PDB file of C-alpha atoms and ligand atoms in Angstrom:
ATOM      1  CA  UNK A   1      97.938  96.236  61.471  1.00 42.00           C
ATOM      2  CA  UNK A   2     100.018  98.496  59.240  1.00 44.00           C
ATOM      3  CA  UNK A   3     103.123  97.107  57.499  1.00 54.00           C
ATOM      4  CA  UNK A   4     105.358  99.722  58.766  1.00 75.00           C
ATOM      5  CA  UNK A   5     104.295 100.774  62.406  1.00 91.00           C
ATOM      6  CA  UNK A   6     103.842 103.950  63.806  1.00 96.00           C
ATOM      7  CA  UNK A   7     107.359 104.984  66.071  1.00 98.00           C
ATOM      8  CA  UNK A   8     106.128 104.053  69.447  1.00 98.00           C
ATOM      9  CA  UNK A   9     108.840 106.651  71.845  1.00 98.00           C
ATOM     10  CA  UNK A  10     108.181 105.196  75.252  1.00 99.00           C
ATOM     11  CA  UNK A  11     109.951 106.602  78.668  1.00 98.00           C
ATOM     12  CA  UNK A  12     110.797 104.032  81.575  1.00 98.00           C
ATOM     13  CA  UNK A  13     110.990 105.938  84.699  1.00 98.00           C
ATOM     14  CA  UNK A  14     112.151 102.697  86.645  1.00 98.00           C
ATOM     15  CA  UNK A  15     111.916 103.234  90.580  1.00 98.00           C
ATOM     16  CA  UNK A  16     112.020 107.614  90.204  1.00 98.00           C
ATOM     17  CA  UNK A  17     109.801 109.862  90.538  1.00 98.00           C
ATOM     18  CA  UNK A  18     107.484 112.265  93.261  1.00 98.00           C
ATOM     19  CA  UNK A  19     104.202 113.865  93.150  1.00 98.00           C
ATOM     20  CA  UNK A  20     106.309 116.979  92.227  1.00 98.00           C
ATOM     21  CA  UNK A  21     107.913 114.957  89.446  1.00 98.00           C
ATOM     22  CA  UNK A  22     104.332 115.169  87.517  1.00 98.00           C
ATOM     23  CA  UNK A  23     105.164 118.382  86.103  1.00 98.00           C
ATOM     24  CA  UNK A  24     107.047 117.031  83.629  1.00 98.00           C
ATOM     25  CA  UNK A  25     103.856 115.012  82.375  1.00 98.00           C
ATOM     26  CA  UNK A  26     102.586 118.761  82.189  1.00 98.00           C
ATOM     27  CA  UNK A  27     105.397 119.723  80.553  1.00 98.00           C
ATOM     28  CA  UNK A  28     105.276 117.392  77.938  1.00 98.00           C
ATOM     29  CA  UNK A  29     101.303 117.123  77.598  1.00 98.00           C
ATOM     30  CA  UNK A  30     101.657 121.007  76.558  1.00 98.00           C
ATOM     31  CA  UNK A  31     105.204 120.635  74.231  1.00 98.00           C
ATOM     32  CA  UNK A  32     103.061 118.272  72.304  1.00 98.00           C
ATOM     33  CA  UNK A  33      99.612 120.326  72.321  1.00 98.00           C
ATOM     34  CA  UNK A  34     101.679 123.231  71.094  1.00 98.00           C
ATOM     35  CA  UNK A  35     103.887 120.996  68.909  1.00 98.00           C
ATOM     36  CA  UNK A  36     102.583 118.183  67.690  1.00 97.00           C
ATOM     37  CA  UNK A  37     104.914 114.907  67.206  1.00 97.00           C
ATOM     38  CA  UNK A  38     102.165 113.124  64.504  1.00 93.00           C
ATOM     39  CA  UNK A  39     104.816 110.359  63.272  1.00 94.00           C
ATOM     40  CA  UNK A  40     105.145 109.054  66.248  1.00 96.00           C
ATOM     41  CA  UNK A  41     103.372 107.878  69.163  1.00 98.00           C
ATOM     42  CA  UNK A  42     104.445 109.105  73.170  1.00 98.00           C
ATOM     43  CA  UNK A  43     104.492 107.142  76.276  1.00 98.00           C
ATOM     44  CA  UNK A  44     105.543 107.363  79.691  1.00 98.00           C
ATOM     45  CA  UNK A  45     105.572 104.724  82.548  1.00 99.00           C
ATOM     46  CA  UNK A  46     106.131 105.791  85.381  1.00 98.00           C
ATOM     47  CA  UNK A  47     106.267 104.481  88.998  1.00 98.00           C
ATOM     48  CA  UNK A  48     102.967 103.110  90.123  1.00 98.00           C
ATOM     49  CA  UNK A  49     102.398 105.230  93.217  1.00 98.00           C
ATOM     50  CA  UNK A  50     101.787 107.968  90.667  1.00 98.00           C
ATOM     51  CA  UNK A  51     100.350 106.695  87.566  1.00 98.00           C
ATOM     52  CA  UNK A  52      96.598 107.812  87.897  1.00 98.00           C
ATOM     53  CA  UNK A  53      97.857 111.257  88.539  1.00 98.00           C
ATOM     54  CA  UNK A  54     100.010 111.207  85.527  1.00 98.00           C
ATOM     55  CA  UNK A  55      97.214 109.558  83.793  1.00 98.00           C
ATOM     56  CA  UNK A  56      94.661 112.342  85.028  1.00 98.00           C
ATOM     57  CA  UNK A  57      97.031 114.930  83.418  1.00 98.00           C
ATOM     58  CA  UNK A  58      97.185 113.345  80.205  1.00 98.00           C
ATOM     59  CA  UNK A  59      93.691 112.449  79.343  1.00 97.00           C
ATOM     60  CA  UNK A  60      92.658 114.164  76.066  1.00 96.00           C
ATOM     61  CA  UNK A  61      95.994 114.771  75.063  1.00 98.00           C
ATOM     62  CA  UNK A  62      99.079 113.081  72.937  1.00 98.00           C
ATOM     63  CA  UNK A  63     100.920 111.483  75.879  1.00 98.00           C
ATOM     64  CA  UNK A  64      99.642 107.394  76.894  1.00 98.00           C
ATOM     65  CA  UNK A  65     100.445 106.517  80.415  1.00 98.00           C
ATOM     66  CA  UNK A  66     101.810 102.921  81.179  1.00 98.00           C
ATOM     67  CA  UNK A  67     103.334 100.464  84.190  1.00 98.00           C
ATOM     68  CA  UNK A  68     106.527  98.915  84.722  1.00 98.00           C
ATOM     69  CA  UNK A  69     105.030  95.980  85.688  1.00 98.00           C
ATOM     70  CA  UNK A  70     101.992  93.241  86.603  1.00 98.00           C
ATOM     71  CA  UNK A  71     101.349  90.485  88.609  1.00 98.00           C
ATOM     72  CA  UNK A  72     100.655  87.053  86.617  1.00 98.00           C
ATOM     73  CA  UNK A  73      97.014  87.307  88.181  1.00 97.00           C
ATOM     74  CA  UNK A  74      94.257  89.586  88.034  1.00 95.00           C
ATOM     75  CA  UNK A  75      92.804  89.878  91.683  1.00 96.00           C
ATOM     76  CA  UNK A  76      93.154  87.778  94.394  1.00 97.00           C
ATOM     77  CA  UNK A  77      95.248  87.070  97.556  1.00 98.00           C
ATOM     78  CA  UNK A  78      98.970  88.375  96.170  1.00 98.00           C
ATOM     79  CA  UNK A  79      99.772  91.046  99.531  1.00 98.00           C
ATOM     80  CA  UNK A  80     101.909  94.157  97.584  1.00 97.00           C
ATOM     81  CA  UNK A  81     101.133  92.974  94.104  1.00 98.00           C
ATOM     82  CA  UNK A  82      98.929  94.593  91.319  1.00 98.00           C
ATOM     83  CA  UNK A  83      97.312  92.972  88.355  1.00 98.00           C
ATOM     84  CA  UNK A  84      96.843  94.214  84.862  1.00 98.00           C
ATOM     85  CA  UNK A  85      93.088  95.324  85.367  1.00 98.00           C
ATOM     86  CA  UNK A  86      94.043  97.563  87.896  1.00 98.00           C
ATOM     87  CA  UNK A  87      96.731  99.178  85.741  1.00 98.00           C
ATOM     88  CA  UNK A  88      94.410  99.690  83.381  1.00 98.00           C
ATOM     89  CA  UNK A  89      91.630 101.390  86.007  1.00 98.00           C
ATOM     90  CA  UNK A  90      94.496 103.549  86.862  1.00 98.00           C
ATOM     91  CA  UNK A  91      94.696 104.825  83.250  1.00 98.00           C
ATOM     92  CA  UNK A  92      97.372 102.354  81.800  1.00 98.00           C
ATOM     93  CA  UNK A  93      97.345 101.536  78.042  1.00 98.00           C
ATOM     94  CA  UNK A  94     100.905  99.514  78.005  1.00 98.00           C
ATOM     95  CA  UNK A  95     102.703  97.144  80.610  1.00 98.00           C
ATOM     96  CA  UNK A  96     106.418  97.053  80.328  1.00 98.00           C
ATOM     97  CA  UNK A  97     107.159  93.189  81.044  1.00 98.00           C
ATOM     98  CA  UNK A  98     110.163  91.125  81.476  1.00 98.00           C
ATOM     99  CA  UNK A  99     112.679  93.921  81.901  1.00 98.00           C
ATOM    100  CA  UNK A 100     116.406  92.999  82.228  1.00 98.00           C
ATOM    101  CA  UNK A 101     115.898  94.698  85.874  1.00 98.00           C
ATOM    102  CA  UNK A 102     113.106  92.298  87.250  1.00 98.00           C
ATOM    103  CA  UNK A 103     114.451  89.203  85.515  1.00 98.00           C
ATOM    104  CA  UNK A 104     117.375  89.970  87.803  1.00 97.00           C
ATOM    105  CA  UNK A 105     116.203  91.042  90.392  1.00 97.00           C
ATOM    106  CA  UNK A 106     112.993  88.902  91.161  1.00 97.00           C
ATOM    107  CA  UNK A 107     114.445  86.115  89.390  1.00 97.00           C
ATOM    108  CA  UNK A 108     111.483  86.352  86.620  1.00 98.00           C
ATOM    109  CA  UNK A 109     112.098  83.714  84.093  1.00 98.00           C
ATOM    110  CA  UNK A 110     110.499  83.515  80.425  1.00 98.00           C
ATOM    111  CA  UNK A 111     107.605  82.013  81.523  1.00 98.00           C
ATOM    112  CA  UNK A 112     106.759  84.206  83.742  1.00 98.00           C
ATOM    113  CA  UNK A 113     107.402  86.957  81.753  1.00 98.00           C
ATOM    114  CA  UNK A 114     105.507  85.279  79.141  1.00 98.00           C
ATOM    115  CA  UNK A 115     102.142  84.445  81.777  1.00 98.00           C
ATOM    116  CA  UNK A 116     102.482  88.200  82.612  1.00 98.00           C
ATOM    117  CA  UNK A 117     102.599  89.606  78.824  1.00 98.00           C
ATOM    118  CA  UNK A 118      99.359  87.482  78.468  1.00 98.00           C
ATOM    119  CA  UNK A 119      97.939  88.587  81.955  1.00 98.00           C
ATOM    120  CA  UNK A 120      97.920  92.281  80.044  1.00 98.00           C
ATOM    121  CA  UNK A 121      96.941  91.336  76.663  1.00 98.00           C
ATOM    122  CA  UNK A 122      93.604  89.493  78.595  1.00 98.00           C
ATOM    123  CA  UNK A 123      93.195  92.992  80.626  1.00 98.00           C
ATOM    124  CA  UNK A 124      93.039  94.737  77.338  1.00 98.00           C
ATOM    125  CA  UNK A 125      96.456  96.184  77.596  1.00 98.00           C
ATOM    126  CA  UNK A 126      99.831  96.414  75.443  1.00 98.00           C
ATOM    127  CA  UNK A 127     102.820  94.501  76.832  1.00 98.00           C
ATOM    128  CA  UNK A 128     106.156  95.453  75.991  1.00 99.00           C
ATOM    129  CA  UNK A 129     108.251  92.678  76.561  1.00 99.00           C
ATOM    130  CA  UNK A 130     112.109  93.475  76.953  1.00 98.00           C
ATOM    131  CA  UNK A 131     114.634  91.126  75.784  1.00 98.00           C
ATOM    132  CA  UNK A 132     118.537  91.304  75.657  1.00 98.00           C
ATOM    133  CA  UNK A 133     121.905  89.872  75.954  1.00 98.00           C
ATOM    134  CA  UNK A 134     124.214  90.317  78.721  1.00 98.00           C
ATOM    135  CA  UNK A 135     128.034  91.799  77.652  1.00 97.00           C
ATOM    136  CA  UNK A 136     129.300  88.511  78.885  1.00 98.00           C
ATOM    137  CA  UNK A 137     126.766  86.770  76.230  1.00 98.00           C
ATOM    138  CA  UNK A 138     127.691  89.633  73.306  1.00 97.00           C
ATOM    139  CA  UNK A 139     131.305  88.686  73.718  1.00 97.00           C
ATOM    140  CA  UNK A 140     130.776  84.915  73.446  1.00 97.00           C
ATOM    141  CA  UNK A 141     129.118  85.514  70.176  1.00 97.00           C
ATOM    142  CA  UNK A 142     126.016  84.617  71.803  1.00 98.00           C
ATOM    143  CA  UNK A 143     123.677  87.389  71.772  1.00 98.00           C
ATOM    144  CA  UNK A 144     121.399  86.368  68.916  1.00 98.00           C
ATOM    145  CA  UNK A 145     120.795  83.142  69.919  1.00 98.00           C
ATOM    146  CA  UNK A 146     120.096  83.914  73.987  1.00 98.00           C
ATOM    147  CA  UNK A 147     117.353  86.868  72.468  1.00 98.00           C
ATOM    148  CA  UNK A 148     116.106  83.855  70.474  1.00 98.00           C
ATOM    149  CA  UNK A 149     115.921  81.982  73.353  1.00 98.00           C
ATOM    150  CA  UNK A 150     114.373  84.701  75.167  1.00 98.00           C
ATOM    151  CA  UNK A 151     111.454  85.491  72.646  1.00 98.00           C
ATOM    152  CA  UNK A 152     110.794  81.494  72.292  1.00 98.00           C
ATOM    153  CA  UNK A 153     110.084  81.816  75.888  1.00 98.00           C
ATOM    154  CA  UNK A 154     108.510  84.958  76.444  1.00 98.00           C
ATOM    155  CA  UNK A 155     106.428  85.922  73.905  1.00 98.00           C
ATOM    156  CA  UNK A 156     102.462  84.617  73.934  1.00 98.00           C
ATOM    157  CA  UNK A 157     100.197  84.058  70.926  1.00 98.00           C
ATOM    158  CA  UNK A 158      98.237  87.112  70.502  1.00 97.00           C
ATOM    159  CA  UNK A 159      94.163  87.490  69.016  1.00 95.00           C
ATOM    160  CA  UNK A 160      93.692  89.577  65.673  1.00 92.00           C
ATOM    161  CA  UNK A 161      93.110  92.999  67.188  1.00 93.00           C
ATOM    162  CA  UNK A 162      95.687  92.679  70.249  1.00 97.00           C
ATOM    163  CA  UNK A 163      99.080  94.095  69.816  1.00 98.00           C
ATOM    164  CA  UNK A 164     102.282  93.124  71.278  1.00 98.00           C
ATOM    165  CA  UNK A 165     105.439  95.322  71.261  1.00 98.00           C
ATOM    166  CA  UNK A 166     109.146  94.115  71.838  1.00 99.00           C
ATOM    167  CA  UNK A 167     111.636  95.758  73.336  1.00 99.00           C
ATOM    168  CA  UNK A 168     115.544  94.457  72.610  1.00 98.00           C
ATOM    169  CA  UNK A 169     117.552  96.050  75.049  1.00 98.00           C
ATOM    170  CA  UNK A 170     120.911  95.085  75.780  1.00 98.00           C
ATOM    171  CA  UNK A 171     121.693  94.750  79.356  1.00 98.00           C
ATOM    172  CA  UNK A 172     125.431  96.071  78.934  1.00 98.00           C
ATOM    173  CA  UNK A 173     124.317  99.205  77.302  1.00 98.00           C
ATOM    174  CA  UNK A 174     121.290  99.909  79.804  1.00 98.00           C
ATOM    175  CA  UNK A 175     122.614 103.074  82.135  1.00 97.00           C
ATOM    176  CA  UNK A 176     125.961 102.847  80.657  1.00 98.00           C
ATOM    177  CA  UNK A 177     126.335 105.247  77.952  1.00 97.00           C
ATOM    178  CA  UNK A 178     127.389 102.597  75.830  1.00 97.00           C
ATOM    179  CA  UNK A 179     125.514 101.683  72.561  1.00 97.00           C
ATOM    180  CA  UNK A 180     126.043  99.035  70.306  1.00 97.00           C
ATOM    181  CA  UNK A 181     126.964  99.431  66.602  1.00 96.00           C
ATOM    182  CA  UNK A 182     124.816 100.267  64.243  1.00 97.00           C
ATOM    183  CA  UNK A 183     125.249  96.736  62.452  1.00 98.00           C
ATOM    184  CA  UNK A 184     124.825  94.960  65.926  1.00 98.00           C
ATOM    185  CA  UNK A 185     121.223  97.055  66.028  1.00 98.00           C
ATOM    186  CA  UNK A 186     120.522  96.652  62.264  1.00 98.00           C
ATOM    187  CA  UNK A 187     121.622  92.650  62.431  1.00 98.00           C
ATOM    188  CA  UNK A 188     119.908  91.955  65.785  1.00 98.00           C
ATOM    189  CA  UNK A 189     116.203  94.358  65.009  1.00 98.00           C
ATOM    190  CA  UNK A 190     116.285  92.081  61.655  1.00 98.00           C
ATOM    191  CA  UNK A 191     116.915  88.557  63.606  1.00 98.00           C
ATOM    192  CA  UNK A 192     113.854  89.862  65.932  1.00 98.00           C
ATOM    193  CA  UNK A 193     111.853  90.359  63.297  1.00 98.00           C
ATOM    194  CA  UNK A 194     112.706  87.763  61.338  1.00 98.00           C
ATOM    195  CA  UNK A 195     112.061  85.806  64.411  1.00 98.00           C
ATOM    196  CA  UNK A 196     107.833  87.417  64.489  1.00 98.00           C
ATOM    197  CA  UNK A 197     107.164  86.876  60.725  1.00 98.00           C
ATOM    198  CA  UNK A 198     107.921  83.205  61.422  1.00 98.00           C
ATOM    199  CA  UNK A 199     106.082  82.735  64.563  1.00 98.00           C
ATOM    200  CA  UNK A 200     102.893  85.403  63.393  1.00 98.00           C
ATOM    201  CA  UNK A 201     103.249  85.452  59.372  1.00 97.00           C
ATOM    202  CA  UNK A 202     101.697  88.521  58.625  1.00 95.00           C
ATOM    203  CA  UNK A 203     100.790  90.197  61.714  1.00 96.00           C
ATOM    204  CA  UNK A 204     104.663  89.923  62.493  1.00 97.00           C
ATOM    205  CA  UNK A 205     105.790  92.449  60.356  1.00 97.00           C
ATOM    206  CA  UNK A 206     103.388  94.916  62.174  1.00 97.00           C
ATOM    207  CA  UNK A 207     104.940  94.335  65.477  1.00 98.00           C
ATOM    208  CA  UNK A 208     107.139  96.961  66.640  1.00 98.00           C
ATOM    209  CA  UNK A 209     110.361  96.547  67.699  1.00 98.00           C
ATOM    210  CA  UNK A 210     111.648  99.419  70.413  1.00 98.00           C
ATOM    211  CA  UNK A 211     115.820 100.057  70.656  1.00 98.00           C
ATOM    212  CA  UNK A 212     116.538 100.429  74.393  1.00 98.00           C
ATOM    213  CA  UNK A 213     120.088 101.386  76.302  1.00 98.00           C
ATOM    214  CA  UNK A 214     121.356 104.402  76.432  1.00 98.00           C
ATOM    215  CA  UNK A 215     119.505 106.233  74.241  1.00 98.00           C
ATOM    216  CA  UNK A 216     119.374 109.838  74.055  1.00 98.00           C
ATOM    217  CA  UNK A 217     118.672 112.967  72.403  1.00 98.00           C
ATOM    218  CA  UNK A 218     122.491 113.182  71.033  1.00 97.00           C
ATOM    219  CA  UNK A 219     122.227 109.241  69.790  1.00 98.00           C
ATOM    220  CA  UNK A 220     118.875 109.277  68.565  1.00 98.00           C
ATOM    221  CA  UNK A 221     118.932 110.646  65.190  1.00 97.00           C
ATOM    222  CA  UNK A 222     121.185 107.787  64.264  1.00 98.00           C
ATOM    223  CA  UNK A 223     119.679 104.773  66.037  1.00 98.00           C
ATOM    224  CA  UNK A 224     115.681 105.444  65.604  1.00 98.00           C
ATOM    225  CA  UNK A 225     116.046 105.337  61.550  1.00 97.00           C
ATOM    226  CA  UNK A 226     117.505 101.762  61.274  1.00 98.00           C
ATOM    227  CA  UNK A 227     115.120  99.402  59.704  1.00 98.00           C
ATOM    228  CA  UNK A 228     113.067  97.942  61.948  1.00 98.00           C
ATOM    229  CA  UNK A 229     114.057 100.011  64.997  1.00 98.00           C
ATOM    230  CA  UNK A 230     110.478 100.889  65.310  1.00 98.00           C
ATOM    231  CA  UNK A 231     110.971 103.120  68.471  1.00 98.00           C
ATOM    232  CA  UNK A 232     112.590 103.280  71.707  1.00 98.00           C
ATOM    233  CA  UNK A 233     112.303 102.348  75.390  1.00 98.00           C
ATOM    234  CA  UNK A 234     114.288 105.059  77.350  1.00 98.00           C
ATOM    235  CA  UNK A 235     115.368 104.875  80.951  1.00 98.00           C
ATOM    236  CA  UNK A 236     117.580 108.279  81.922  1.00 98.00           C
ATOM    237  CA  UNK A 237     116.600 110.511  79.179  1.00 98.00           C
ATOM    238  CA  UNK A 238     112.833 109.828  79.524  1.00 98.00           C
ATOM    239  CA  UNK A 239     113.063 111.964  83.215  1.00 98.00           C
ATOM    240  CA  UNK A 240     112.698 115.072  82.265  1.00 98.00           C
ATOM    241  CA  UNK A 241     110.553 116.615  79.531  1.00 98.00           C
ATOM    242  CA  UNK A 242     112.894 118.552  77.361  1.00 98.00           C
ATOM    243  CA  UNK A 243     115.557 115.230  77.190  1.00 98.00           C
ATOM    244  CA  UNK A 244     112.667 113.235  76.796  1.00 98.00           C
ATOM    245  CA  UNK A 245     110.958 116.095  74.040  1.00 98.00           C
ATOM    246  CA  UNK A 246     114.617 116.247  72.413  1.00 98.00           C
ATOM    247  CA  UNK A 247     114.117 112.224  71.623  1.00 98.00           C
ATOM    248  CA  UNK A 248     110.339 112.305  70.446  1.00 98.00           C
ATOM    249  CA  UNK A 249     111.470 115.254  68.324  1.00 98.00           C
ATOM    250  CA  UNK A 250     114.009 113.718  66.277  1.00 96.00           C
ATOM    251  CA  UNK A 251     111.460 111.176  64.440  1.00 94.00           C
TER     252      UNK A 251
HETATM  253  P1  13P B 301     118.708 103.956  79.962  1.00 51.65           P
HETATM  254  O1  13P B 301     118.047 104.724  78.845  1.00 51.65           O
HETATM  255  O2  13P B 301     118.836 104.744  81.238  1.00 51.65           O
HETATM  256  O3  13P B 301     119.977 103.304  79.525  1.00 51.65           O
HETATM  257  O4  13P B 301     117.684 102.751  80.352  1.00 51.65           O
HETATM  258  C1  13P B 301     117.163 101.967  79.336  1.00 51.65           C
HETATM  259  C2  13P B 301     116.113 101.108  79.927  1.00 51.65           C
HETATM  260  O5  13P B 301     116.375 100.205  80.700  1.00 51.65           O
HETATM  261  C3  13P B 301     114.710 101.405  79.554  1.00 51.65           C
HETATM  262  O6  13P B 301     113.853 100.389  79.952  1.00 51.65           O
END
């Protein structure tokens, strides 16, 4: 792997999104056939009910399709659940894992976030596993030390020739419009990465790191060009095309 990765810009369409809503897959497939984004590479997850559609639409082109999410195994009796091989038969190539959301709401702890970032790295697929403080955590001066916690816990050993991808996204600026400093981002994407070159040596440095919260096309000029901010996970702005376009544009 490269030294510096390519920008991975990678939309998060959370619980939204129709049949109808797969024009903007179109719409995006064709910005980026008629203007191509080389420097960086494009991604969109959106809700599993239609992610072989939007993964139909985008074969052949610049856009990757990926899921919000995967059960720890990969068949079996789990009623309502889906593992990562079937994410990938429906035209996945990323799994987001261990997002603020789930840990919350399903109670996912690091280890399971950590059995299901391994559960897609064995299906051949690309986990993005999200990390992040809470503002209650930021204020105590603890946010560096519970994402440290947080990685210790969540992130699996991975062969030469997989790739991993982290995601820090603080769970005070996610839907807010709020954004931390640029220092927080710079001092925090530095700890993270100074956190993979220990654990991985070498191959750490080729991990990417994505900035997530709040990010948009007005923001992103200033956040994406931080060292080590190696992309971004967006939640709002990824809906439609031309917000989405006006981010994958600006690297
Ligand atoms: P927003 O971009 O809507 O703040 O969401 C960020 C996020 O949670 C992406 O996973």
């Amino acid at each position: 792997m490269s030294q510096s990765p390519k920008t991975l810009i990678a939309g998060n369409w959370k619980m939204n999104g129709l049949t109808k809503d797969l024009a903007q897959f179109e719409a995006v497939v064709t910005a980026l056939n008629e203007k191509p984004a080389p420097d960086c590479q494009v991604l969109l997850c959106p809700p599993v009910t239609i992610l072989a559609g939007a993964s139909q639409i985008c074969q052949n082109s610049a856009l990757q399709t990926g899921a919000q999410n995967t059960h720890v195994a990969e068949s079996g009796a789990h009623t309502g659940d889906i593992g990562a091989t079937m994410l990938r038969d429906a035209g996945a190539d990323f799994i987001i894992v261990g997002h603020s959301e789930r840990r919350a709401d399903h109670q996912e702890t690091d280890g399971v976030v950590n059995a299901k970032a391994r559960s897609c790295l064995n299906a051949g697929l690309i986990p993005i596993i999200c990390v992040g403080e809470t503002h209650a955590e930021r204020t105590s001066g603890l946010a560096l030390t519970v994402v440290e916690h947080q990685l210790n816990g969540s992130v699996p050993d991975f062969d030469e020739g997989q790739e991993i991808v982290i995601a820090y996204e603080p769970v005070w600026a996610i839907g807010t419009g709020l954004v931390p400093d640029t220092n927080d981002i710079t001092n925090m994407h530095a700890a993270i990465r100074e956190w993979l070159v220990t654990r991985f040596g070498e191959r750490g440095k080729g991990v990417r790191i994505l900035y997530g919260g709040s990010l948009k096309p007005s923001n992103a000029a200033e956040i994406l060009p931080i060292p080590n901010v190696n992309g971004g996970l967006i939640g709002g702005a990824s809906l439609k095309s031309e917000d989405f376009l006006g981010i994958v544009y600006t690297v």
